[in-house]
mmCIF file of C-alpha atoms in Angstrom:
data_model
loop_
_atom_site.group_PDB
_atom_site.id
_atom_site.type_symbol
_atom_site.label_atom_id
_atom_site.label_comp_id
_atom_site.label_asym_id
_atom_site.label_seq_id
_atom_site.Cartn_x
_atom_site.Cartn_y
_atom_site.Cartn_z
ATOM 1 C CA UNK A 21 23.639 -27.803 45.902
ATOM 2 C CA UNK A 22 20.315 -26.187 46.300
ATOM 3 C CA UNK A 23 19.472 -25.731 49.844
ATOM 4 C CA UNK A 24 15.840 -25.710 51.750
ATOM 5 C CA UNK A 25 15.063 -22.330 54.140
ATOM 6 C CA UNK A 26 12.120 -21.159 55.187
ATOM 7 C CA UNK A 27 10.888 -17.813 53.956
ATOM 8 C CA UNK A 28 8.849 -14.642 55.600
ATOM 9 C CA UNK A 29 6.122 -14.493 53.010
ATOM 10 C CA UNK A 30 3.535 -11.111 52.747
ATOM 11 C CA UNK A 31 0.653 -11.297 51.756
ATOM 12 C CA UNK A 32 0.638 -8.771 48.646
ATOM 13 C CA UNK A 33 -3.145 -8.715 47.933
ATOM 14 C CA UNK A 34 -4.289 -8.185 51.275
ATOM 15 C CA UNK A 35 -4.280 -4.049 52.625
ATOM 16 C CA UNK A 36 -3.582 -5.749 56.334
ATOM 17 C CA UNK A 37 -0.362 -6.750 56.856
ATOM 18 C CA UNK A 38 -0.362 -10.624 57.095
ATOM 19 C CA UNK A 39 2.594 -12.912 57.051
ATOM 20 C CA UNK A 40 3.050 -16.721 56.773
ATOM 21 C CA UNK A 41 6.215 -19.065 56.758
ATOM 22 C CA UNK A 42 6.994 -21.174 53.660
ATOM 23 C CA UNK A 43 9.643 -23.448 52.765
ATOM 24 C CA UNK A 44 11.524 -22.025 49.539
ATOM 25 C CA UNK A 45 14.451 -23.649 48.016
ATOM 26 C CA UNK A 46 17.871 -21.653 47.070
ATOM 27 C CA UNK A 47 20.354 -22.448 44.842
ATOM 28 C CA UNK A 48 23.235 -20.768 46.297
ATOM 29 C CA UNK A 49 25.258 -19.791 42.941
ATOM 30 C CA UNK A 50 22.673 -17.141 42.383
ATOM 31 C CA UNK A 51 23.205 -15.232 46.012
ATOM 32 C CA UNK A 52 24.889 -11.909 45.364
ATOM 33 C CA UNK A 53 24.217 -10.164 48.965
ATOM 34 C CA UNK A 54 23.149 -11.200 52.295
ATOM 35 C CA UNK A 55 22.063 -8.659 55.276
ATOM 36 C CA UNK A 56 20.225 -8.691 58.141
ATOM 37 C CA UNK A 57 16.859 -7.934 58.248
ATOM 38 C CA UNK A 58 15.919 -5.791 61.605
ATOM 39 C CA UNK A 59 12.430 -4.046 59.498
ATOM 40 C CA UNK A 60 11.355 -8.287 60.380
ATOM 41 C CA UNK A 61 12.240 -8.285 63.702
ATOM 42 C CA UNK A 62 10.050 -5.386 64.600
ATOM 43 C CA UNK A 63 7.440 -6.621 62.717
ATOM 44 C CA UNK A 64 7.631 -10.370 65.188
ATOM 45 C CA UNK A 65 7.918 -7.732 68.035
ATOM 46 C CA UNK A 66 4.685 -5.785 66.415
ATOM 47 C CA UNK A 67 2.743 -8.973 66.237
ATOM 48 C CA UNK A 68 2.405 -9.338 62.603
ATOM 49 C CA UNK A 69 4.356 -12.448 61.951
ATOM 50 C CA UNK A 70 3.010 -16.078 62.527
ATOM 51 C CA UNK A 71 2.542 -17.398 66.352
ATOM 52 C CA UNK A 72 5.301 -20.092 66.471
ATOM 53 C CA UNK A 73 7.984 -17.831 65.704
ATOM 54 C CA UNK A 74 10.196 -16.841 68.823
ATOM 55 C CA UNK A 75 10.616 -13.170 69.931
ATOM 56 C CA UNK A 76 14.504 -13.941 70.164
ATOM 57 C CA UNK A 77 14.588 -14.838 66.074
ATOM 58 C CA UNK A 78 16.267 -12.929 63.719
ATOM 59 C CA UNK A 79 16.005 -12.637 59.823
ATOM 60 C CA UNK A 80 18.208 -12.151 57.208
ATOM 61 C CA UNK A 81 17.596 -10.385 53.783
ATOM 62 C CA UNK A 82 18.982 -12.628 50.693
ATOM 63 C CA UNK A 83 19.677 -10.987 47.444
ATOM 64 C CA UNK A 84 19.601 -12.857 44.423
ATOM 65 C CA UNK A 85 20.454 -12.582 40.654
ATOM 66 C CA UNK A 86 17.928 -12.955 37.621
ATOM 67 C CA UNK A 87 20.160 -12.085 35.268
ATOM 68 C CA UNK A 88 18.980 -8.586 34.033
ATOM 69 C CA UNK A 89 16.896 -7.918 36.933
ATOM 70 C CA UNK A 90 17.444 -9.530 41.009
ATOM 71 C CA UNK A 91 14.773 -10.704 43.419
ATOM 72 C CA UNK A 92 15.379 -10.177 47.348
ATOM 73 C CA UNK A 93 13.251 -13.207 49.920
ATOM 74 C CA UNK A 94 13.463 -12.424 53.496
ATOM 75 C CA UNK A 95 14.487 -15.377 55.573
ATOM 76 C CA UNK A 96 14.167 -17.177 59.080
ATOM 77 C CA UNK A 97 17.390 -17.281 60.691
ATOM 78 C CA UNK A 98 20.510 -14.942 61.276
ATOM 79 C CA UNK A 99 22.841 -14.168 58.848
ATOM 80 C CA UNK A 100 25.951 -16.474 59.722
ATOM 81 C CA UNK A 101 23.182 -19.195 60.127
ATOM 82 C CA UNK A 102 21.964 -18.825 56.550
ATOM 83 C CA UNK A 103 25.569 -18.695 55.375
ATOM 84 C CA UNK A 104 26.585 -21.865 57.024
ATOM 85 C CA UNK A 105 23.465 -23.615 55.644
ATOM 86 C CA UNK A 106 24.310 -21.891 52.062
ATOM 87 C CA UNK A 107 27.899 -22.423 52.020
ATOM 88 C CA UNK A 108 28.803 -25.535 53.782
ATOM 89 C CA UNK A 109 31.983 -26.456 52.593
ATOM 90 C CA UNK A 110 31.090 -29.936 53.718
ATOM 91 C CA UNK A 111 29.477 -31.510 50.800
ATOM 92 C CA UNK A 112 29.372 -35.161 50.145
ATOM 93 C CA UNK A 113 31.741 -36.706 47.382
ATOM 94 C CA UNK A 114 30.680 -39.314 45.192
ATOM 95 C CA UNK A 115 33.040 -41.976 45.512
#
């Protein structure tokens, strides 16, 4: 079940460091690793992340698998929130 979060995206091309929130979709077979993400929360404290986003929020740090290689996306939201919204064990049945 491939599930909709919102990720901290950088802006790679600029040399200021600019942020902006978009919604990315996971598919949760491919997580290998989840951690919290504190280098985020100083950067909301710093001023460098979007407006809307509360000083109280947290991040967490989702690695993923490629198959030979892995890709990491930073994410809104605490790390036992993004595994509940991962790993719900309540899925619907088709009956």
């Amino acid at each position: 079940m491939i599930t909709k979060l919102v990720e901290v995206h950088g802006d790679t091309l600029s040399r200021a460091r600019t942020y902006s929130l978009r919604e990315v979709y996971v598919n949760p077979d491919h997580v290998v690793a989840m951690r919290p993400d504190n280098r985020m929360v100083n950067m909301l404290k710093e001023g460098y992340l979007p407006d809307e986003l509360d000083e109280r929020q947290r991040f967490t740090t989702i690695h993923m698998d490629r198959g030979h290689s892995g890709i990491d996306i930073t994410v809104v939201g605490d790390v036992e929130l993004i595994r509940e919204k991962l790993f719900n064990s309540k899925r619907l049945l088709k009956g």
